[in-house]
Amino acid sequence: LNNKAILDMPIADLVIPAEKVAHVQSGNSAEHALLVLTKTGYSSVPVLDVKYRLQGLLSTKMITEEILGLERIEYDRLATLKVEDVMDQEVAYLKITDTFRRALDLVINHAFLCVIEEDGTFAGIMTRRVILKQLKKHIYS
Amino acid sequence: LNNKAILDMPIADLVIPAEKVAHVQSGNSAEHALLVLTKTGYSSVPVLDVKYRLQGLLSTKMITEEILGLERIEYDRLATLKVEDVMDQEVAYLKITDTFRRALDLVINHAFLCVIEEDGTFAGIMTRRVILKQLKKHIYS
Ligand SMILES: Nc1ncnc2c1ncn2[C@@H]1O[C@@H]2COP(=O)(O)O[C@H]3[C@@H](O)[C@H](n4cnc5c(N)ncnc54)O[C@@H]3COP(=O)(O)O[C@H]2[C@H]1O
Ligand SMILES: Nc1ncnc2c1ncn2[C@@H]1O[C@@H]2COP(=O)(O)O[C@H]3[C@@H](O)[C@H](n4cnc5c(N)ncnc54)O[C@@H]3COP(=O)(O)O[C@H]2[C@H]1O
């Protein structure tokens, strides 16, 4: 039994494809983005531009922190805030050609990773849930 | 090399102890809870009563969904909503005496698990991050 074989497994088959990933557009307002986050139920989603390229990550936490005033959360500021002003431009990502080894290293500190095609377009995401399922399968085999 | 040895490992040493876990009290308002969530930076935390017993889980998502009106998010309702009205009373939990096997099964579908002492009080939490670190260590050993 080769304990380390799982590490060289390509991630391509495990990626949740772009069409199944909820995202927001970088041109939207924070108010619109907060509605998308609330309706899809995800706490954090990728931010893409009109050419489907990855621009950053946006979470409900980032929006709420941005409008946290001294005494209360200032929701009236949401309509004028833009996604690009609030989002985190530092995104942990994988290339579609990366192996499980790289994905395992990064998910220690990130709930999900964005996956990028060779041409730089957004390919999908790799989640902790998918990685944990593979690791469980590997242990029980 | 015993691939399955990790499964019988007791979870006790891996638990993040109660004193390090951000939580909200079941008697608080949703407005107070949202401030706690925003300031601590966690998307979801345990809800405890005055006797430190686990009552449920509360997330920013649950609060925002509760006040999502037809046209906008109705933040004026937050002050009158109570934590107990919004929280999820169904909590995935582990006993302090459980093994890694049980923790691995549950984290497939939960970002973290609450851990309970033999007397029913809250002992702490088990996170996906801690489990992933153990699995990575196991694969590389
Ligand atoms: N609609 C749903 N149905 C069933 N289970 C659900 C669910 N929404 C959330 N969960 C569970 O809660 C975990 C944390 O979700 P969260 O939205 O905070 O954090 C998510 C979210 O930020 C992002 N994510 C996952 N799937 C996504 C998707 N289809 N589109 C956009 N973002 C996604 O990746 C993070 C980690 O996802 P992961 O699956 O490992 O872990 C998920 C999953 O186990
Ligand atoms: N202040 C911080 N410093 C460094 N990294 C941070 C961080 N806050 C969040 N993260 C990273 O983001 C992941 C998701 O955090 P989230 O708050 O959505 O979801 C968290 C949160 O709901 C809960 N949690 C974790 N630690 C907690 C604590 N000390 N008190 C209360 N809840 C906690 O367990 C979930 C999973 O935690 P996990 O560590 O696996 O995964 C964390 C961790 O990898």
XYZ file of C-alpha atoms and ligand atoms in Angstrom:
370
model
C 0.000 0.000 0.000
C 1.617 3.251 -1.128
C 0.639 5.839 1.463
C 1.969 8.701 -0.623
C 0.334 7.749 -3.977
C -2.627 10.049 -3.269
C -0.279 13.058 -3.274
C 0.562 12.690 -6.987
C -3.095 12.450 -8.022
C -4.047 15.244 -10.494
C -6.779 17.536 -9.108
C -8.630 17.983 -12.443
C -11.287 15.308 -11.733
C -11.980 16.663 -8.249
C -12.555 20.303 -9.227
C -16.093 21.716 -8.801
C -16.523 23.257 -12.290
C -17.037 27.007 -12.817
C -20.693 26.598 -13.894
C -21.522 25.161 -10.447
C -19.718 27.916 -8.527
C -21.655 30.904 -7.147
C -19.699 34.113 -7.758
C -20.064 37.897 -7.910
C -18.957 40.283 -10.652
C -16.304 42.871 -9.768
C -18.504 45.696 -11.094
C -21.388 45.095 -8.655
C -22.265 47.028 -5.492
C -21.596 45.483 -2.066
C -25.365 45.536 -1.480
C -26.010 43.355 -4.543
C -23.132 41.065 -3.528
C -24.520 40.656 -0.002
C -27.869 39.562 -1.479
C -26.084 37.002 -3.712
C -24.131 35.650 -0.717
C -27.284 35.432 1.426
C -29.386 33.750 -1.281
C -26.737 31.213 -2.361
C -25.904 30.536 1.304
C -22.111 30.538 0.868
C -20.005 32.560 3.308
C -17.332 33.407 0.719
C -17.301 33.311 -3.113
C -14.925 34.140 -5.987
C -15.084 37.565 -7.671
C -14.805 37.405 -11.464
C -14.604 40.102 -14.143
C -16.631 40.150 -17.386
C -13.996 37.969 -19.091
C -14.360 35.280 -16.394
C -10.966 36.021 -14.887
C -10.422 35.772 -11.136
C -10.229 39.188 -9.402
C -10.484 38.243 -5.717
C -12.630 36.706 -2.974
C -15.624 38.269 -1.258
C -17.176 37.160 2.021
C -20.066 38.331 4.184
C -17.453 38.915 6.919
C -15.508 41.388 4.702
C -18.673 43.359 3.927
C -19.827 43.510 7.560
C -16.329 44.497 8.777
C -16.209 47.285 6.181
C -19.432 48.861 7.460
C -18.862 48.249 11.187
C -19.132 51.723 12.671
C -18.382 52.830 16.253
C -21.864 52.142 17.585
C -23.656 49.980 15.024
C -23.332 48.275 11.656
C -23.914 51.059 9.082
C -25.996 49.273 6.448
C -26.912 52.490 4.637
C -23.363 52.587 3.235
C -23.811 49.313 1.305
C -25.424 50.775 -1.819
C -22.449 53.039 -2.542
C -19.687 50.497 -1.736
C -18.321 48.503 -4.687
C -17.258 44.839 -4.625
C -13.757 45.813 -5.780
C -13.378 48.142 -2.739
C -14.211 45.382 -0.259
C -12.888 42.153 -1.797
C -9.621 40.449 -0.884
C -7.362 40.524 -3.928
C -5.015 37.935 -2.413
C -6.494 34.620 -3.498
C -5.028 31.183 -2.781
C -5.263 29.347 -6.090
C -4.322 26.127 -7.863
C -3.576 25.526 -11.536
C -5.778 22.859 -13.183
C -2.568 20.849 -13.726
C -1.594 20.803 -10.020
C -1.610 17.628 -7.935
C -3.383 16.706 -4.677
C -0.143 17.453 -2.760
C -0.425 21.184 -3.525
C -4.163 21.254 -2.760
C -3.614 19.547 0.631
C -0.943 22.097 1.582
C -3.191 25.069 0.795
C -6.472 23.859 2.335
C -4.809 23.734 5.765
C -5.349 27.512 5.819
C -8.141 28.063 3.264
C -11.688 26.663 3.248
C -11.580 26.531 -0.563
C -9.159 27.280 -3.388
C -9.842 28.823 -6.796
C -8.628 26.786 -9.779
C -7.221 28.482 -12.882
C -6.977 27.187 -16.470
C -3.701 27.361 -18.449
C -5.039 30.481 -20.251
C -5.765 32.230 -16.938
C -9.554 31.873 -16.941
C -11.472 30.619 -13.887
C -11.861 26.804 -13.997
C -13.703 26.176 -10.707
C -12.953 25.516 -7.038
C -11.399 22.866 -4.811
C -13.066 22.603 -1.380
C -12.024 21.141 1.960
C -15.067 18.849 1.727
C -13.847 17.252 -1.509
C -10.333 16.851 -0.117
C -11.583 15.310 3.141
C -13.717 12.806 1.180
C -10.644 11.715 -0.818
C -8.511 11.402 2.320
C -11.197 9.320 4.067
C -11.494 7.072 0.986
C -7.686 6.689 0.927
C -7.515 5.698 4.614
C -10.303 3.124 4.318
C -8.921 1.511 1.137
C 2.818 1.079 8.294
C -0.715 0.847 9.687
C -2.850 3.081 7.498
C -5.848 2.796 9.786
C -4.073 3.513 13.127
C -4.951 7.212 12.922
C -8.667 6.309 13.083
C -8.405 4.973 16.653
C -6.592 8.055 17.933
C -8.529 9.760 20.773
C -9.574 13.332 19.878
C -8.955 14.809 23.351
C -5.469 16.200 22.563
C -6.667 17.787 19.318
C -9.665 19.685 20.745
C -9.490 23.521 20.763
C -10.445 24.129 24.423
C -13.586 26.065 25.430
C -11.628 29.078 26.728
C -10.227 29.638 23.209
C -13.617 29.359 21.479
C -15.601 32.492 20.605
C -19.285 31.971 21.423
C -22.544 33.823 22.052
C -24.975 33.480 24.956
C -28.486 32.224 24.172
C -30.031 35.218 25.978
C -28.463 37.857 23.706
C -30.060 39.820 20.874
C -29.197 38.982 17.256
C -27.723 42.486 16.972
C -25.250 41.824 19.795
C -24.451 38.400 18.311
C -23.765 39.896 14.862
C -21.275 42.320 16.459
C -19.542 39.395 18.237
C -19.349 37.430 14.973
C -17.994 40.442 13.065
C -15.405 41.345 15.717
C -14.123 37.782 16.279
C -14.112 37.173 12.521
C -15.684 33.696 12.670
C -18.576 32.894 10.322
C -20.264 30.516 12.783
C -19.898 29.996 16.556
C -21.439 27.856 19.317
C -24.341 29.208 21.399
C -24.032 28.452 25.122
C -26.374 29.043 28.065
C -25.345 30.510 31.436
C -24.337 27.038 32.673
C -21.951 26.581 29.716
C -24.130 23.992 28.074
C -24.399 23.835 24.273
C -27.695 25.263 22.923
C -27.019 25.542 19.193
C -24.935 27.184 16.469
C -25.228 30.727 15.161
C -23.827 32.063 11.901
C -23.834 35.415 10.125
C -25.669 33.613 7.291
C -28.552 32.591 9.616
C -28.954 36.169 10.854
C -28.874 37.705 7.356
C -31.331 35.090 6.013
C -33.708 35.804 8.888
C -33.876 39.516 8.057
C -33.851 39.188 4.251
C -36.981 41.016 3.208
C -38.577 41.217 -0.258
C -36.617 44.255 -1.396
C -33.722 44.710 1.010
C -32.051 43.319 4.114
C -34.149 44.657 7.038
C -31.477 45.511 9.600
C -33.861 47.446 11.834
C -35.304 44.088 12.975
C -31.998 42.948 14.520
C -32.416 44.636 17.907
C -35.650 42.785 18.660
C -34.574 39.345 17.355
C -33.139 36.932 19.935
C -30.245 34.491 19.381
C -32.528 31.589 20.367
C -35.004 32.547 17.589
C -32.334 32.460 14.878
C -29.865 29.764 15.945
C -29.750 26.229 14.591
C -30.532 23.852 17.447
C -29.287 20.849 15.466
C -25.577 20.698 16.272
C -23.123 18.057 15.058
C -21.105 17.137 18.141
C -18.453 14.762 19.446
C -17.956 13.413 22.955
C -14.511 14.117 24.448
C -13.991 10.326 24.517
C -14.629 9.863 20.755
C -11.886 8.831 18.325
C -10.562 10.443 15.129
C -12.732 8.031 13.076
C -15.948 9.728 14.286
C -14.488 13.234 13.819
C -13.422 12.435 10.228
C -16.933 11.171 9.373
C -18.614 14.331 10.671
C -16.263 16.996 9.251
C -17.103 15.836 5.710
C -20.307 17.856 6.136
C -19.454 20.322 8.941
C -16.692 22.963 9.063
C -16.341 22.356 12.818
C -17.812 20.138 15.524
C -18.675 20.987 19.124
C -17.130 18.707 21.745
C -19.025 17.769 24.911
C -17.691 16.596 28.314
C -19.074 13.477 30.033
C -21.216 15.738 32.270
C -22.718 17.496 29.236
C -20.822 20.798 29.492
C -19.113 22.365 26.485
C -15.479 21.162 26.168
C -14.395 22.962 22.983
C -14.381 22.431 19.219
C -12.786 20.208 16.588
C -12.099 22.011 13.289
C -11.475 20.851 9.728
C -8.104 22.655 9.911
C -6.926 20.510 12.856
C -8.135 17.318 11.161
C -6.464 18.214 7.843
C -3.148 18.892 9.650
C -3.308 15.428 11.274
C -4.148 13.738 7.974
C -1.275 15.523 6.192
C 1.124 14.514 9.006
C -0.121 10.907 8.727
C 0.426 10.792 4.946
C 3.959 12.235 5.161
C 5.100 9.948 8.005
N -25.625 24.533 0.013
C -24.911 23.653 0.773
N -25.199 22.333 0.724
C -24.490 21.442 1.469
N -23.472 21.776 2.288
C -23.144 23.071 2.383
C -23.843 24.072 1.630
N -23.295 25.278 1.917
C -22.320 25.024 2.797
N -22.213 23.696 3.096
C -21.278 23.050 4.045
O -20.731 24.077 4.882
C -19.307 24.177 4.614
C -18.848 25.602 4.733
O -19.540 26.400 3.782
P -19.074 27.920 3.546
O -20.130 28.596 2.713
O -18.766 28.556 4.870
O -17.704 27.826 2.759
C -17.677 27.324 1.429
C -17.841 28.431 0.370
O -17.161 29.605 0.785
C -17.086 27.826 -0.820
N -17.989 27.083 -1.711
C -18.310 25.768 -1.664
N -19.111 25.412 -2.674
C -19.318 26.544 -3.401
C -20.066 26.853 -4.594
N -20.750 25.912 -5.258
N -20.039 28.126 -5.031
C -19.320 29.082 -4.395
N -18.598 28.864 -3.269
C -18.597 27.612 -2.787
O -16.154 26.885 -0.294
C -16.270 26.833 1.146
C -16.013 25.422 1.646
O -16.995 24.546 1.127
P -17.119 23.052 1.656
O -18.006 22.316 0.717
O -15.746 22.492 1.930
O -17.805 23.182 3.091
C -19.138 23.601 3.217
C -20.135 22.435 3.248
O -19.616 21.328 3.973
N -8.715 34.304 13.081
C -8.278 33.392 12.179
N -6.966 33.105 12.095
C -6.501 32.190 11.203
N -7.294 31.494 10.336
C -8.616 31.753 10.386
C -9.166 32.699 11.292
N -10.507 32.723 11.109
C -10.753 31.839 10.132
N -9.619 31.245 9.671
C -9.483 30.254 8.603
O -10.714 30.253 7.845
C -11.381 28.989 8.010
C -12.864 29.169 8.027
O -13.235 30.005 9.116
P -14.782 30.191 9.496
O -14.888 31.318 10.478
O -15.603 30.323 8.240
O -15.219 28.806 10.154
C -14.674 28.426 11.396
C -15.522 28.903 12.588
O -16.901 28.815 12.271
C -15.196 27.842 13.647
N -14.087 28.252 14.510
C -12.769 28.007 14.319
N -12.029 28.475 15.340
C -12.915 29.043 16.216
C -12.803 29.698 17.493
N -11.614 29.869 18.109
N -13.924 30.142 18.090
C -15.137 29.969 17.508
N -15.325 29.346 16.317
C -14.229 28.906 15.686
O -14.783 26.668 12.945
C -14.791 26.905 11.524
C -13.666 26.173 10.838
O -12.428 26.637 11.338
P -11.073 26.199 10.646
O -9.928 26.589 11.555
O -11.140 24.768 10.207
O -10.993 27.045 9.292
C -10.818 28.434 9.317
C -9.351 28.862 9.224
O -8.630 28.023 8.324
